[in-house]
Coordinates of N, CA and C in Angstrom, one line a residue:
M1 N 6.1 0.9 -11.5 CA 5.5 0.1 -10.8 C 5.8 -1.4 -12.2
K2 N 6.3 -2.6 -11.8 CA 6.4 -3.5 -12.4 C 5.1 -4.4 -12.6
H3 N 4.8 -4.7 -13.4 CA 3.6 -5.8 -14.1 C 3.8 -6.3 -15.5
D4 N 3.3 -7.1 -15.8 CA 3.1 -7.7 -16.9 C 1.7 -7.1 -17.5
H5 N 2.1 -6.6 -18.6 CA 1.3 -6.1 -19.9 C 1.9 -6.0 -21.3
F6 N 0.9 -5.6 -22.2 CA 1.0 -5.8 -23.0 C 0.8 -4.0 -24.3
V7 N 1.4 -3.3 -24.8 CA 1.0 -2.4 -25.3 C 0.6 -2.4 -26.5
V8 N -1.2 -2.2 -27.0 CA -1.5 -2.7 -28.3 C -1.5 -1.1 -29.2
Q9 N -1.2 0.1 -28.4 CA -1.4 1.1 -29.4 C -0.9 2.5 -28.2
N10 N -0.2 2.6 -28.7 CA 0.5 4.0 -28.1 C 0.4 5.5 -29.0
P11 N -0.3 6.1 -29.2 CA -0.5 7.2 -30.1 C 0.6 8.2 -30.0
S12 N 0.7 8.8 -30.8 CA 2.1 10.1 -31.1 C 2.0 11.0 -30.4
A13 N 0.7 11.7 -30.5 CA 0.5 12.8 -29.8 C -0.2 12.0 -28.5
A14 N -0.7 13.6 -27.1 CA -0.6 12.8 -26.2 C -2.1 12.3 -26.4
A15 N -1.8 10.9 -25.4 CA -3.4 10.5 -25.6 C -4.5 11.0 -24.9
K16 N -5.8 10.8 -25.4 CA -6.9 11.3 -25.0 C -8.1 10.6 -24.5
Q17 N -7.5 9.3 -24.5 CA -8.5 8.3 -24.3 C -7.6 6.9 -23.9
L18 N -7.8 6.5 -22.6 CA -7.1 5.1 -22.1 C -8.3 4.2 -21.5
L19 N -7.6 3.0 -22.8 CA -8.6 1.6 -22.8 C -7.6 0.3 -21.9
L20 N -7.9 0.1 -21.1 CA -7.4 -1.1 -19.9 C -8.0 -2.9 -20.5
L21 N -7.2 -3.4 -20.6 CA -7.7 -4.8 -21.3 C -7.4 -5.7 -20.5
F22 N -8.5 -6.7 -19.0 CA -8.0 -7.7 -18.5 C -8.5 -8.9 -19.0
H23 N -7.6 -9.9 -19.3 CA -8.3 -11.1 -19.4 C -8.3 -12.0 -18.7
G24 N -8.8 -13.3 -18.9 CA -9.9 -14.1 -18.3 C -7.9 -15.4 -17.4
V25 N -8.9 -15.9 -16.6 CA -8.2 -17.1 -15.7 C -7.2 -17.9 -16.9
G26 N -6.1 -18.4 -16.9 CA -5.2 -19.4 -17.2 C -4.9 -18.3 -18.8
D27 N -4.9 -17.0 -18.7 CA -4.4 -16.5 -20.1 C -3.2 -15.1 -19.7
N28 N -3.6 -14.7 -20.7 CA -1.9 -13.4 -20.3 C -2.0 -12.6 -21.6
P29 N -1.5 -11.3 -20.9 CA -1.8 -10.0 -21.5 C -1.4 -10.0 -23.3
V30 N -0.3 -10.6 -23.9 CA -0.8 -10.8 -25.2 C -1.5 -11.3 -26.0
A31 N -2.5 -12.6 -25.4 CA -3.0 -12.8 -26.2 C -4.8 -12.3 -25.8
M32 N -4.8 -11.6 -24.9 CA -6.1 -10.5 -24.9 C -5.8 -9.2 -25.8
G33 N -4.8 -9.2 -25.8 CA -4.3 -7.8 -26.7 C -5.0 -7.8 -28.1
E34 N -5.2 -9.5 -28.8 CA -5.9 -9.6 -30.0 C -6.9 -8.7 -30.0
I35 N -7.7 -9.3 -28.3 CA -9.2 -8.1 -28.5 C -8.6 -6.4 -28.8
G36 N -7.6 -6.2 -27.8 CA -7.4 -4.6 -27.8 C -7.1 -4.2 -29.6
S37 N -6.8 -5.3 -30.2 CA -6.5 -4.7 -31.2 C -7.3 -4.1 -32.5
W38 N -8.4 -4.9 -31.7 CA -9.9 -4.7 -32.5 C -10.6 -2.9 -32.6
F39 N -10.1 -3.0 -31.1 CA -10.6 -1.3 -30.5 C -9.5 -0.3 -30.8
A40 N -8.5 -0.1 -31.1 CA -7.4 0.6 -31.5 C -7.3 1.3 -32.7
P41 N -8.4 0.8 -33.7 CA -8.3 1.9 -35.2 C -9.4 2.2 -34.9
E42 N -10.7 2.1 -34.0 CA -11.7 2.9 -33.9 C -11.1 4.3 -32.6
F43 N -10.1 3.9 -31.9 CA -10.0 5.5 -30.8 C -8.6 5.5 -31.3
P44 N -8.1 5.9 -32.2 CA -6.4 6.6 -32.9 C -5.8 7.2 -31.7
D45 N -6.4 7.6 -31.2 CA -5.9 8.6 -29.9 C -6.1 8.5 -28.6
A46 N -6.4 6.6 -28.9 CA -6.5 6.2 -27.3 C -4.9 5.5 -27.6
L47 N -4.6 5.4 -25.7 CA -3.9 4.5 -25.3 C -4.4 2.9 -25.2
V48 N -3.9 2.3 -25.6 CA -4.5 1.3 -25.4 C -3.8 0.1 -24.8
V49 N -3.7 -0.5 -23.8 CA -2.8 -1.3 -22.4 C -3.4 -2.4 -22.3
S50 N -2.7 -3.8 -22.7 CA -3.8 -4.9 -22.0 C -2.3 -5.4 -21.0
I51 N -3.2 -5.4 -19.6 CA -2.6 -5.9 -18.1 C -2.9 -7.2 -18.0
G52 N -1.6 -7.5 -17.6 CA -2.0 -9.2 -16.8 C -1.6 -9.4 -15.5
S53 N -2.8 -9.9 -14.9 CA -2.9 -10.2 -13.2 C -1.7 -10.9 -12.9
P54 N -1.5 -10.4 -11.8 CA -0.1 -10.5 -10.8 C 0.5 -12.4 -10.5
A55 N -0.8 -12.7 -10.6 CA -0.2 -14.3 -9.9 C -0.6 -15.3 -11.2
P56 N 0.0 -16.5 -11.3 CA 0.3 -17.7 -11.9 C -0.9 -18.5 -11.4
S57 N -1.2 -19.5 -13.1 CA -3.0 -19.7 -12.9 C -2.6 -21.5 -12.3
G58 N -2.4 -21.3 -11.2 CA -2.2 -22.9 -10.6 C -0.9 -23.5 -11.3
P59 N -1.5 -25.0 -11.6 CA 0.1 -25.4 -12.4 C 0.0 -25.1 -13.9
H60 N -1.3 -24.4 -14.6 CA -1.2 -24.0 -15.4 C -0.9 -23.0 -16.5
P61 N -0.6 -22.9 -17.5 CA 0.3 -21.8 -18.3 C -1.0 -20.4 -18.1
G62 N -0.6 -19.2 -18.0 CA -1.4 -17.7 -18.2 C -1.4 -17.8 -16.6
R63 N -2.1 -16.4 -16.0 CA -2.1 -15.7 -14.9 C -3.5 -15.8 -14.7
E64 N -3.5 -15.3 -13.4 CA -5.0 -14.7 -12.8 C -4.7 -14.3 -11.7
W65 N -6.3 -13.4 -11.5 CA -6.4 -12.1 -10.4 C -6.4 -13.0 -8.9
F66 N -7.3 -13.8 -8.7 CA -7.7 -14.7 -7.7 C -7.5 -16.2 -7.7
S67 N -7.3 -17.3 -7.2 CA -7.4 -18.2 -7.2 C -9.0 -18.4 -7.6
V68 N -9.2 -19.4 -8.6 CA -10.6 -20.4 -8.6 C -11.0 -21.3 -8.0
A69 N -9.2 -22.0 -7.6 CA -9.4 -23.5 -6.9 C -10.4 -23.2 -5.4
G70 N -11.5 -24.5 -5.1 CA -12.2 -24.0 -4.1 C -13.2 -22.9 -3.7
V71 N -13.5 -22.0 -5.1 CA -13.9 -20.7 -4.9 C -15.6 -21.5 -5.1
T72 N -16.5 -20.2 -4.0 CA -17.6 -20.5 -4.0 C -17.9 -19.2 -4.0
E73 N -19.2 -19.0 -3.9 CA -20.3 -17.6 -3.6 C -20.0 -17.1 -2.2
E74 N -19.2 -17.7 -1.1 CA -19.1 -17.4 0.1 C -18.0 -16.6 0.4
N75 N -16.8 -17.0 -1.0 CA -15.2 -16.7 -0.2 C -15.0 -16.2 -1.8
R76 N -15.4 -15.5 -2.7 CA -15.3 -15.5 -4.0 C -15.3 -13.5 -3.8
Q77 N -15.9 -13.2 -3.3 CA -15.9 -11.5 -2.5 C -14.3 -11.4 -1.8
G78 N -14.1 -12.1 -0.6 CA -13.1 -11.8 -0.1 C -11.2 -12.1 -0.8
R79 N -11.4 -13.0 -1.8 CA -10.3 -13.1 -2.7 C -10.2 -11.9 -3.1
I80 N -11.3 -11.0 -4.2 CA -11.2 -10.4 -5.0 C -11.4 -9.1 -3.9
D81 N -11.6 -8.8 -3.1 CA -11.2 -8.0 -2.0 C -9.4 -7.6 -1.9
A82 N -9.0 -8.8 -1.4 CA -7.9 -8.7 -1.1 C -6.8 -8.4 -2.5
V83 N -7.0 -8.1 -3.7 CA -6.4 -8.1 -4.4 C -6.7 -6.8 -5.2
M84 N -7.8 -6.4 -4.7 CA -8.0 -5.5 -5.2 C -7.4 -3.8 -5.1
P85 N -6.4 -3.7 -4.3 CA -5.5 -2.9 -4.0 C -5.0 -2.9 -5.3
T86 N -4.4 -3.9 -5.9 CA -3.5 -3.9 -6.6 C -3.9 -3.5 -8.3
F87 N -5.3 -4.1 -8.1 CA -6.0 -3.9 -9.0 C -6.2 -2.1 -9.9
I88 N -6.7 -1.6 -8.6 CA -6.9 -0.1 -9.0 C -5.7 0.5 -9.0
E89 N -4.1 0.2 -8.8 CA -3.0 1.3 -8.5 C -2.3 0.6 -9.6
L90 N -2.9 -0.5 -10.4 CA -2.5 -0.6 -12.1 C -3.3 0.2 -12.7
V91 N -4.7 0.6 -11.8 CA -5.8 1.6 -13.5 C -4.9 2.9 -13.2
R92 N -4.7 3.3 -11.9 CA -4.2 4.4 -11.7 C -2.8 4.6 -12.0
Y93 N -2.0 3.9 -11.9 CA -0.7 4.0 -13.0 C -0.6 4.4 -13.8
W94 N -1.2 3.6 -14.6 CA -1.9 3.9 -16.5 C -2.7 5.0 -16.8
Q95 N -3.6 5.5 -15.7 CA -3.8 6.8 -16.0 C -2.5 8.2 -15.8
K96 N -1.7 8.2 -14.5 CA -0.8 8.8 -14.6 C -0.2 8.8 -15.9
Q97 N 0.6 7.8 -15.9 CA 1.3 7.4 -16.9 C 0.9 8.5 -19.0
S98 N -0.5 7.9 -18.6 CA -0.7 8.9 -20.2 C -1.5 9.8 -20.0
G99 N -1.5 10.6 -18.4 CA -2.4 11.8 -18.6 C -3.7 12.3 -18.9
V100 N -4.5 10.7 -19.1 CA -5.9 10.5 -19.3 C -6.3 10.2 -17.8
T101 N -7.6 11.1 -17.7 CA -8.4 11.1 -16.4 C -9.5 9.9 -16.5
A102 N -9.6 9.6 -15.4 CA -10.9 8.3 -15.1 C -12.3 8.7 -15.9
N103 N -12.4 10.1 -16.5 CA -13.3 10.5 -17.2 C -13.2 10.0 -19.1
A104 N -12.3 9.4 -18.7 CA -11.8 9.1 -20.5 C -11.3 7.5 -20.5
T105 N -11.7 7.1 -19.0 CA -10.9 5.6 -18.9 C -12.4 4.5 -19.2
A106 N -11.3 3.7 -20.0 CA -12.5 2.4 -20.5 C -12.0 1.4 -19.5
L107 N -12.2 0.2 -19.1 CA -11.9 -0.7 -18.5 C -12.7 -2.0 -19.4
I108 N -11.8 -2.7 -20.0 CA -12.4 -4.1 -20.9 C -12.0 -5.6 -21.0
G109 N -13.3 -6.4 -20.0 CA -12.3 -7.2 -19.0 C -13.3 -8.5 -19.9
F110 N -12.9 -10.0 -20.1 CA -13.1 -10.8 -20.0 C -13.1 -12.1 -19.0
S111 N -14.3 -12.6 -18.6 CA -14.0 -13.3 -17.8 C -14.1 -12.9 -16.6
Q112 N -12.9 -14.0 -15.8 CA -12.8 -12.9 -14.5 C -11.5 -11.2 -14.5
G113 N -11.5 -11.3 -15.8 CA -10.9 -9.8 -15.7 C -12.3 -8.5 -15.9
A114 N -13.2 -9.3 -16.8 CA -14.4 -8.4 -16.6 C -15.1 -8.2 -14.9
M115 N -14.8 -9.5 -14.1 CA -15.2 -9.4 -12.9 C -14.3 -8.0 -12.0
M116 N -13.0 -8.2 -12.3 CA -12.5 -7.2 -11.6 C -12.6 -5.7 -11.9
A117 N -13.0 -5.8 -13.4 CA -13.7 -4.4 -13.7 C -15.1 -3.6 -13.4
L118 N -15.8 -5.2 -12.8 CA -17.3 -4.6 -12.6 C -16.8 -4.4 -10.9
E119 N -16.4 -5.1 -10.8 CA -15.9 -4.7 -9.2 C -15.2 -3.6 -8.3
G120 N -14.2 -3.3 -9.4 CA -13.4 -2.1 -9.7 C -14.3 -1.0 -9.4
I121 N -15.2 -0.8 -9.5 CA -15.9 0.6 -9.6 C -16.9 0.1 -8.6
K122 N -16.9 -0.6 -8.2 CA -17.8 -0.9 -6.5 C -16.7 -0.6 -5.5
A123 N -15.8 -0.9 -5.5 CA -14.5 -0.5 -4.7 C -13.9 1.2 -5.1
E124 N -14.1 1.8 -6.3 CA -13.7 2.6 -6.5 C -14.2 3.4 -7.3
P125 N -15.2 4.1 -6.8 CA -16.2 5.0 -8.1 C -15.9 5.6 -9.1
D126 N -14.7 6.2 -8.7 CA -13.8 7.3 -9.5 C -13.1 6.6 -10.6
L127 N -13.0 5.6 -10.6 CA -12.3 4.6 -11.4 C -11.9 4.9 -13.0
A128 N -13.5 5.0 -13.2 CA -13.2 4.8 -14.8 C -15.0 5.4 -14.9
S129 N -14.9 5.7 -16.4 CA -16.1 6.3 -16.9 C -17.0 5.6 -17.6
R130 N -16.2 4.3 -18.3 CA -17.0 3.0 -19.0 C -16.4 2.1 -18.7
V131 N -17.4 0.8 -18.2 CA -16.5 -0.7 -18.2 C -17.4 -1.8 -19.1
V132 N -16.7 -2.6 -19.6 CA -17.4 -2.9 -21.3 C -16.9 -4.5 -20.5
A133 N -17.6 -5.3 -19.8 CA -17.8 -6.7 -19.5 C -18.0 -8.1 -20.2
F134 N -17.9 -8.6 -21.2 CA -17.5 -9.7 -21.4 C -17.5 -11.0 -20.7
S135 N -18.5 -11.8 -20.5 CA -18.9 -12.5 -19.6 C -18.5 -12.5 -18.4
G136 N -18.6 -11.7 -18.0 CA -18.6 -11.5 -16.6 C -19.5 -11.4 -15.5
R137 N -19.5 -10.7 -14.1 CA -20.5 -11.2 -13.3 C -19.7 -10.3 -12.2
Y138 N -20.9 -9.9 -11.3 CA -20.7 -9.7 -9.9 C -20.0 -10.0 -9.3
A139 N -19.1 -10.2 -8.1 CA -19.1 -11.5 -7.0 C -20.4 -11.1 -5.9
E140 N -20.8 -9.9 -5.9 CA -21.9 -9.3 -5.1 C -22.5 -8.4 -5.6
L141 N -24.0 -8.3 -5.6 CA -24.6 -7.4 -6.6 C -24.3 -6.1 -6.3
P142 N -24.0 -5.2 -6.7 CA -24.0 -3.9 -6.3 C -25.0 -3.2 -5.4
Q143 N -24.7 -2.6 -4.3 CA -25.7 -1.5 -3.7 C -26.1 0.1 -3.9
Q144 N -25.5 0.5 -4.7 CA -24.8 1.5 -5.6 C -23.9 1.8 -6.6
I145 N -24.1 2.7 -7.2 CA -23.3 3.0 -8.7 C -23.1 4.2 -9.2
P146 N -21.8 4.5 -9.2 CA -21.4 6.0 -9.5 C -22.3 6.8 -10.6
A147 N -22.9 7.8 -10.6 CA -23.8 8.1 -12.2 C -22.9 8.5 -12.8
S148 N -21.8 8.6 -12.7 CA -20.5 9.4 -13.9 C -19.9 7.6 -14.7
T149 N -20.4 6.6 -14.4 CA -19.7 5.9 -14.8 C -21.1 4.9 -16.1
T150 N -20.6 4.2 -17.2 CA -21.8 3.8 -18.2 C -21.0 2.1 -17.9
I151 N -21.7 1.0 -17.7 CA -21.4 -0.5 -17.8 C -22.2 -0.9 -18.7
H152 N -21.3 -1.8 -19.5 CA -21.8 -2.5 -20.6 C -21.8 -4.3 -20.4
L153 N -22.9 -4.6 -20.5 CA -22.6 -6.3 -19.8 C -23.0 -6.6 -21.2
I154 N -22.1 -7.4 -21.6 CA -22.4 -8.2 -23.4 C -21.9 -9.8 -22.4
H155 N -22.8 -10.4 -23.1 CA -23.0 -12.1 -22.9 C -23.7 -13.2 -23.9
G156 N -22.9 -14.5 -23.4 CA -23.6 -15.4 -24.3 C -24.6 -15.8 -23.6
D157 N -25.9 -16.4 -24.8 CA -26.4 -17.3 -23.6 C -26.4 -18.6 -23.7
E158 N -25.4 -18.4 -24.3 CA -25.0 -20.7 -24.0 C -23.2 -20.3 -23.1
D159 N -23.4 -19.9 -22.4 CA -22.0 -19.4 -21.7 C -22.3 -20.5 -20.7
N160 N -21.6 -21.3 -20.5 CA -21.3 -22.2 -19.2 C -20.6 -22.6 -18.1
V161 N -19.9 -21.4 -18.5 CA -18.4 -21.2 -17.7 C -19.4 -19.8 -16.4
I162 N -19.9 -18.6 -16.8 CA -20.5 -18.4 -15.8 C -22.0 -17.9 -16.1
N163 N -23.0 -18.0 -16.5 CA -24.0 -18.2 -16.4 C -24.7 -16.8 -16.7
V164 N -25.5 -17.0 -18.2 CA -25.9 -15.7 -18.6 C -27.0 -15.1 -17.5
K165 N -27.2 -15.8 -16.7 CA -28.2 -15.6 -15.2 C -27.7 -14.8 -14.3
H166 N -26.4 -14.3 -14.5 CA -25.7 -13.7 -13.9 C -25.7 -12.0 -14.3
A167 N -25.5 -12.0 -15.3 CA -25.6 -10.7 -16.6 C -26.9 -10.0 -16.4
F168 N -27.9 -11.2 -16.5 CA -29.4 -10.6 -15.7 C -29.8 -10.3 -14.5
D169 N -29.3 -11.0 -13.5 CA -28.7 -10.4 -12.2 C -28.6 -8.9 -12.3
A170 N -27.3 -8.6 -13.1 CA -26.7 -7.7 -12.6 C -27.1 -6.5 -13.3
A171 N -28.0 -6.3 -14.1 CA -28.9 -5.8 -15.1 C -30.1 -4.9 -14.5
E172 N -30.6 -6.5 -13.6 CA -31.8 -6.1 -12.8 C -31.6 -5.1 -11.1
A173 N -30.1 -5.3 -10.8 CA -29.3 -4.8 -9.6 C -29.0 -2.6 -10.1
L174 N -28.5 -3.4 -11.7 CA -28.4 -1.5 -11.5 C -29.6 -1.3 -12.7
E175 N -30.5 -1.9 -12.7 CA -31.6 -1.3 -12.8 C -32.6 -0.4 -11.5
R176 N -32.3 -1.2 -10.6 CA -32.9 -0.8 -9.1 C -32.1 -0.5 -8.5
I177 N -30.9 0.4 -8.5 CA -30.1 1.3 -8.1 C -29.8 2.5 -8.7
G178 N -30.6 2.8 -9.9 CA -30.0 3.9 -11.3 C -29.0 3.5 -11.5
G179 N -28.6 2.6 -11.7 CA -26.7 2.3 -12.8 C -27.7 3.0 -14.0
D180 N -26.0 3.1 -14.6 CA -26.4 3.5 -16.3 C -25.9 2.5 -17.0
F181 N -26.3 1.4 -18.0 CA -26.1 0.4 -17.9 C -27.0 0.4 -19.2
T182 N -26.5 -1.3 -20.2 CA -26.3 -1.4 -21.6 C -26.3 -3.1 -21.0
L183 N -27.4 -4.2 -21.6 CA -27.3 -5.4 -21.8 C -27.7 -6.0 -22.8
D184 N -26.7 -6.8 -23.6 CA -26.5 -7.3 -24.4 C -26.6 -8.7 -24.5
V185 N -27.0 -9.1 -24.7 CA -26.8 -11.5 -24.7 C -26.9 -11.8 -26.9
I186 N -25.8 -12.3 -26.6 CA -25.7 -12.7 -28.1 C -25.8 -14.2 -27.9
D187 N -26.6 -14.0 -28.9 CA -27.6 -16.1 -29.0 C -26.2 -16.8 -29.4
D188 N -26.6 -17.9 -29.2 CA -25.6 -19.0 -29.5 C -24.2 -18.9 -29.0
L189 N -24.2 -18.4 -28.0 CA -22.7 -18.0 -27.8 C -22.3 -18.7 -26.6
G190 N -20.7 -19.3 -26.4 CA -20.6 -19.7 -25.0 C -19.8 -18.8 -24.4
H191 N -18.8 -19.2 -23.5 CA -17.9 -18.7 -23.1 C -16.7 -18.4 -23.8
A192 N -17.1 -17.4 -24.7 CA -16.2 -16.7 -25.8 C -16.6 -14.8 -26.2
I193 N -15.6 -14.3 -26.7 CA -16.0 -13.1 -27.6 C -16.1 -13.3 -28.9
D194 N -16.8 -13.5 -29.7 CA -17.0 -13.0 -30.9 C -17.1 -11.8 -31.8
D195 N -17.4 -11.6 -32.9 CA -17.0 -10.5 -33.8 C -18.2 -9.5 -33.6
R196 N -19.6 -10.2 -33.1 CA -20.6 -9.5 -32.7 C -20.4 -8.7 -31.5
S197 N -19.6 -9.6 -30.2 CA -19.5 -9.4 -29.1 C -18.8 -7.9 -29.3
I198 N -17.8 -7.5 -30.2 CA -16.8 -6.7 -30.5 C -17.7 -5.8 -31.0
Q199 N -18.3 -5.7 -32.2 CA -18.9 -5.0 -32.4 C -19.9 -4.0 -31.6
I200 N -20.6 -5.0 -30.7 CA -21.9 -4.3 -30.0 C -21.4 -3.3 -29.4
A201 N -19.7 -3.6 -28.6 CA -18.9 -3.2 -27.3 C -18.2 -1.6 -28.4
L202 N -17.8 -1.9 -29.2 CA -17.5 -1.1 -29.9 C -18.1 -0.1 -30.2
D203 N -19.6 -0.1 -30.8 CA -20.7 0.5 -31.1 C -21.6 1.5 -29.7
H204 N -21.2 0.7 -28.6 CA -21.4 1.6 -27.4 C -20.5 2.1 -27.2
L205 N -19.3 2.4 -27.1 CA -18.4 3.4 -26.7 C -18.4 4.5 -27.6
R206 N -18.6 3.9 -28.5 CA -18.7 5.0 -29.6 C -20.1 6.3 -29.4
Y207 N -21.2 5.1 -29.6 CA -22.5 6.1 -29.6 C -23.4 6.4 -28.7
T208 N -22.9 5.6 -27.2 CA -24.1 5.5 -26.7 C -23.7 6.6 -25.7
V209 N -24.7 7.4 -25.5 CA -24.3 8.9 -24.6 C -24.2 8.2 -23.2
P210 N -23.3 9.1 -21.9 CA -24.0 8.8 -21.2 C -25.1 9.3 -19.9
K211 N -25.8 8.9 -19.7 CA -27.2 9.0 -18.9 C -26.7 10.1 -18.1
H212 N -25.5 10.3 -17.7 CA -25.2 11.9 -16.5 C -25.1 13.2 -17.6
Y213 N -25.1 12.8 -18.8 CA -25.3 13.9 -19.6 C -26.6 14.7 -20.1
F214 N -27.5 13.7 -20.0 CA -29.0 13.7 -20.1 C -29.4 14.7 -18.2
D215 N -28.6 14.2 -17.3 CA -29.3 14.4 -16.5 C -28.8 15.6 -16.0
E216 N -27.3 16.1 -16.3 CA -27.0 17.1 -16.2 C -27.7 18.7 -17.4
A217 N -28.0 18.0 -18.4 CA -28.9 19.1 -19.3 C -30.8 19.5 -18.8
L218 N -31.1 18.3 -17.5 CA -32.2 18.0 -17.5 C -32.3 19.3 -16.2
S219 N -31.4 19.3 -15.6 CA -30.8 20.2 -14.5 C -30.5 21.5 -14.6
G220 N -30.2 22.0 -15.6 CA -29.6 23.3 -16.4 C -28.4 22.8 -16.2
G221 N -27.2 22.1 -15.4 CA -26.0 21.6 -15.4 C -25.2 22.0 -16.8
T222 N -24.0 21.8 -16.9 CA -23.0 21.6 -17.7 C -22.6 21.1 -17.4
P223 N -21.3 19.6 -18.2 CA -20.3 19.1 -17.7 C -19.3 19.8 -17.3
K224 N -18.3 20.0 -16.6 CA -17.3 20.1 -16.2 C -16.2 20.2 -17.6
D225 N -15.1 20.8 -17.2 CA -13.6 20.8 -18.1 C -13.4 19.7 -18.4
D226 N -13.1 18.9 -17.1 CA -12.3 18.3 -17.2 C -13.4 16.7 -17.8
D227 N -14.6 16.7 -17.8 CA -15.6 15.7 -17.8 C -16.3 15.8 -19.6
I228 N -15.0 16.6 -20.4 CA -15.7 16.9 -21.8 C -15.3 16.0 -22.6
I229 N -14.4 15.1 -22.6 CA -13.8 14.3 -23.2 C -14.4 12.4 -22.6
E230 N -15.1 12.2 -23.7 CA -16.0 10.8 -23.1 C -15.7 9.6 -24.5
L231 N -15.9 8.8 -23.9 CA -15.9 7.7 -24.9 C -16.9 7.6 -25.9
L232 N -16.8 8.5 -26.6 CA -17.9 8.3 -27.5 C -17.3 8.5 -29.2

C-alpha cells in the first residue's frame, strides 16, 4: 500500500508493540516523527511509524486528512467519514506488516491527527487498544466506546485552535458512556506539544492499567492469550 510515511524505529526482532503517529494540518510525517523519537527509546520492542495524511493541504506545504476550508460543526463529521476508510486501511496495513494486533497498537495524534485517531475508534471499535490525543477533539461526541480501548486526552489550557472545552466535553461524554480515559490539561500551553505533554503520554502508556483488566479480574475472568501484550 503506497502512502507517505516515516519509520522512526524498526526493532531488529519481531515487534511487540505498534505506535502509529498522525500529524496535524499542514504538517508532514517526518516532522511528526520527531515526537515519535521521544516514544521509541521507552518502547524498544515497538515499531514506531509516523503516517502522512493523503491530501495536500491547500496552497500551503504539508498535508491533511480532510480540508478545513469552510469546515463547520455541521460538515466536519461528513468530511471525516469520507476519509475514514483510508485511515482504517492504513492502521490495518501496519498491523499486518508488523504482526502486531490491535491489543498492542497505540494511535498517537496531534490536532487533526488526534481527531482522526479518536474518530477511528468510533468507526472501528477494535482498531487499537490506546489512543493518545494531543490537542484533539471529536467531530461528534461518542455514544458508545469499546471497553478494550483506553483514551488519553492531553490538551493545553490556552489552545486557541481547538479550545480546551472540547477536551472537557469529550471527558464528560466518555464518563457518561463508561469509557476508559484520562484527561490532562497543561497549564499555559497553546496548540502544541511540549515536554510536559510528552512525559504525561509516556507515563500513561507505561503505567496506566487499562480498566478492562480490573473488570475482568472482578468478574473472575482472565485476559485472552492475544490480550496479554499491552502498552504498559
